[in-house]
């Protein structure tokens, strides 16, 4: 019999310091932490943009290195990029089929997923990110959303090489909306900082 210990999301906000045992930006080999929400860093490492100093300082300015040690893996493969809100669009699936040189239509109307075990032992309790007790956590996530929005709209979309985006105007509109707090309780004060209204 295992007793599940309630974990505060604030325990998942620490940075991985230089020389520490880290796992994909998470300290102490944690499987999950807030810093893994920075999906734009993985995209940046593909090397589809120049990754100059100004760009790197926008990607991860709070990191101990200020974002300057982001590795450029110089991926040569073309990349098809979409935002999950576009998945219901037929145009996305047509564009993806064209990108893959798939003859015909891609089937996408059947959902296949896994619900995991019936009684997860170490599952985190669900939270409502809009609850007042999580305003500071959401402010940190919003900083990452701001960085992602700026990098995608100012660097990857205009200068990315070998990148295909379905419905670029719609994609850009979605990405630009990342800077808005979904709970409408935080406001952006400049340079990626968010505070309560």
Coordinates of C-alpha atoms in Angstrom, one line a residue:
X1 CA 0.0 0.0 0.0
X2 CA 1.4 3.3 -1.1
X3 CA 0.3 6.7 0.2
X4 CA 0.4 9.5 -2.3
X5 CA 2.2 12.5 -1.0
X6 CA 0.7 15.8 -2.3
X7 CA 3.4 17.8 -4.2
X8 CA 3.2 21.5 -4.4
X9 CA 3.7 22.8 -8.0
X10 CA 6.0 25.4 -6.4
X11 CA 8.5 22.5 -5.7
X12 CA 8.9 22.2 -9.5
X13 CA 10.0 25.7 -10.1
X14 CA 13.7 25.6 -9.2
X15 CA 16.4 26.1 -11.9
X16 CA 19.0 23.5 -12.7
X17 CA 22.3 25.0 -11.6
X18 CA 25.6 24.5 -13.5
X19 CA 27.3 21.3 -12.3
X20 CA 24.1 19.8 -10.8
X21 CA 22.5 16.5 -11.8
X22 CA 19.9 17.7 -14.2
X23 CA 17.4 16.1 -16.5
X24 CA 16.3 18.3 -19.4
X25 CA 16.5 21.6 -17.5
X26 CA 15.0 20.0 -14.3
X27 CA 17.1 19.9 -11.1
X28 CA 17.9 16.8 -9.1
X29 CA 16.9 14.6 -12.0
X30 CA 13.2 15.5 -11.7
X31 CA 11.1 14.1 -14.5
X32 CA 9.0 17.2 -14.6
X33 CA 9.5 20.9 -13.8
X34 CA 8.2 24.2 -14.9
X35 CA 11.3 24.8 -17.1
X36 CA 10.4 21.9 -19.4
X37 CA 7.5 24.0 -20.7
X38 CA 10.0 26.0 -22.7
X39 CA 9.2 24.1 -26.0
X40 CA 10.8 26.9 -28.0
X41 CA 14.3 25.9 -26.7
X42 CA 14.0 22.5 -28.4
X43 CA 12.9 24.2 -31.6
X44 CA 15.8 26.7 -31.4
X45 CA 18.3 23.9 -30.9
X46 CA 17.3 22.5 -34.3
X47 CA 19.4 25.4 -35.8
X48 CA 16.7 26.7 -38.2
X49 CA 17.6 30.3 -37.2
X50 CA 21.0 32.1 -36.9
X51 CA 21.0 31.8 -33.1
X52 CA 22.9 35.0 -32.7
X53 CA 23.5 36.5 -29.3
X54 CA 20.4 38.7 -29.3
X55 CA 18.3 35.7 -30.2
X56 CA 19.9 33.5 -27.5
X57 CA 19.3 36.2 -24.8
X58 CA 15.6 36.2 -25.7
X59 CA 15.3 32.4 -25.5
X60 CA 16.3 31.7 -21.9
X61 CA 17.4 34.9 -20.1
X62 CA 16.7 33.6 -16.6
X63 CA 19.0 30.6 -17.1
X64 CA 22.3 30.7 -15.2
X65 CA 24.1 31.2 -18.6
X66 CA 21.6 33.8 -19.8
X67 CA 20.6 31.5 -22.6
X68 CA 24.0 31.8 -24.4
X69 CA 24.9 28.1 -24.2
X70 CA 21.9 26.8 -26.3
X71 CA 23.3 24.2 -28.6
X72 CA 22.8 24.5 -32.3
X73 CA 22.4 21.0 -33.6
X74 CA 22.1 22.2 -37.2
X75 CA 19.2 19.9 -38.2
X76 CA 19.0 19.6 -41.9
X77 CA 15.6 17.9 -42.1
X78 CA 12.6 20.1 -43.0
X79 CA 10.2 20.7 -40.1
X80 CA 6.4 20.9 -40.2
X81 CA 5.3 23.1 -37.4
X82 CA 1.7 23.4 -36.1
X83 CA -0.1 24.6 -33.0
X84 CA -2.4 22.1 -31.3
X85 CA -5.4 24.5 -31.8
X86 CA -5.0 23.9 -35.5
X87 CA -5.5 20.1 -35.3
X88 CA -9.3 20.4 -36.2
X89 CA -8.5 22.3 -39.4
X90 CA -8.8 20.3 -42.6
X91 CA -6.3 22.7 -44.2
X92 CA -3.6 21.5 -41.6
X93 CA -4.1 17.9 -42.6
X94 CA -4.0 18.8 -46.3
X95 CA -0.8 20.8 -45.8
X96 CA 0.8 17.9 -43.8
X97 CA -0.1 15.4 -46.5
X98 CA 1.5 17.7 -49.0
X99 CA 4.6 18.1 -46.8
X100 CA 5.0 14.3 -46.4
X101 CA 4.2 13.8 -50.2
X102 CA 1.4 11.5 -49.1
X103 CA -0.9 10.6 -52.0
X104 CA -4.4 11.3 -50.8
X105 CA -5.9 12.5 -47.6
X106 CA -4.5 11.8 -44.1
X107 CA -7.0 10.0 -41.9
X108 CA -7.3 12.0 -38.6
X109 CA -10.9 11.5 -37.5
X110 CA -10.3 8.6 -35.1
X111 CA -8.9 9.3 -31.6
X112 CA -6.5 6.7 -30.2
X113 CA -5.1 7.4 -26.7
X114 CA -4.1 5.8 -23.5
X115 CA -5.5 6.5 -20.1
X116 CA -2.7 4.8 -18.2
X117 CA -3.3 2.6 -15.2
X118 CA -6.6 2.6 -13.3
X119 CA -5.0 3.7 -10.1
X120 CA -1.9 5.9 -10.7
X121 CA 0.2 5.7 -7.6
X122 CA 2.4 8.8 -8.1
X123 CA 0.0 11.0 -10.0
X124 CA 0.0 14.7 -9.2
X125 CA -3.3 16.1 -7.9
X126 CA -5.0 18.2 -10.5
X127 CA -5.0 22.0 -9.9
X128 CA -6.9 24.9 -11.3
X129 CA -4.1 27.1 -12.6
X130 CA -6.4 30.2 -12.3
X131 CA -6.8 29.8 -8.5
X132 CA -5.2 32.7 -6.5
X133 CA -2.7 30.4 -4.8
X134 CA -1.1 29.7 -8.3
X135 CA -0.8 33.3 -9.5
X136 CA 3.0 33.3 -8.9
X137 CA 3.4 30.0 -10.7
X138 CA 1.3 31.2 -13.6
X139 CA 3.4 34.4 -13.7
X140 CA 6.5 32.3 -14.2
X141 CA 4.8 30.2 -16.9
X142 CA 3.6 33.4 -18.6
X143 CA 7.2 34.7 -18.8
X144 CA 8.1 31.5 -20.7
X145 CA 5.0 32.0 -22.9
X146 CA 6.1 35.6 -23.6
X147 CA 9.6 34.4 -24.6
X148 CA 8.2 31.7 -26.8
X149 CA 5.8 34.1 -28.5
X150 CA 8.5 36.6 -29.2
X151 CA 11.0 34.1 -30.5
X152 CA 8.5 32.3 -32.8
X153 CA 7.1 35.5 -34.2
X154 CA 10.3 37.5 -34.4
X155 CA 12.9 34.9 -35.3
X156 CA 11.6 31.5 -36.4
X157 CA 8.7 32.5 -38.6
X158 CA 10.4 35.3 -40.5
X159 CA 13.9 33.8 -40.6
X160 CA 13.6 30.1 -40.1
X161 CA 15.0 27.9 -42.9
X162 CA 13.3 24.7 -44.0
X163 CA 10.2 25.4 -41.8
X164 CA 6.7 24.7 -43.1
X165 CA 3.7 26.1 -41.2
X166 CA 0.1 25.5 -42.1
X167 CA -2.0 28.7 -42.4
X168 CA 0.8 31.0 -41.3
X169 CA -1.5 33.9 -40.4
X170 CA -3.6 31.8 -38.2
X171 CA -0.5 30.2 -36.6
X172 CA 1.0 33.7 -35.9
X173 CA -2.3 34.9 -34.4
X174 CA -2.4 32.0 -32.0
X175 CA 1.3 32.4 -31.1
X176 CA 0.9 36.2 -30.5
X177 CA -1.9 35.4 -28.0
X178 CA 0.5 33.4 -25.8
X179 CA 1.4 36.7 -24.1
X180 CA -2.1 37.0 -22.7
X181 CA -2.9 35.4 -19.3
X182 CA -5.6 32.8 -19.9
X183 CA -7.0 33.6 -16.5
X184 CA -7.0 37.4 -17.2
X185 CA -5.5 38.2 -13.8
X186 CA -1.9 39.0 -14.7
X187 CA -0.6 41.9 -16.8
X188 CA 2.6 42.2 -18.7
X189 CA 4.9 44.9 -17.3
X190 CA 7.6 44.7 -20.0
X191 CA 10.5 42.4 -20.8
X192 CA 8.5 39.3 -20.0
X193 CA 7.5 40.1 -16.4
X194 CA 3.9 39.5 -15.3
X195 CA 2.2 40.8 -12.1
X196 CA -1.3 40.8 -10.7
X197 CA -3.7 43.4 -12.1

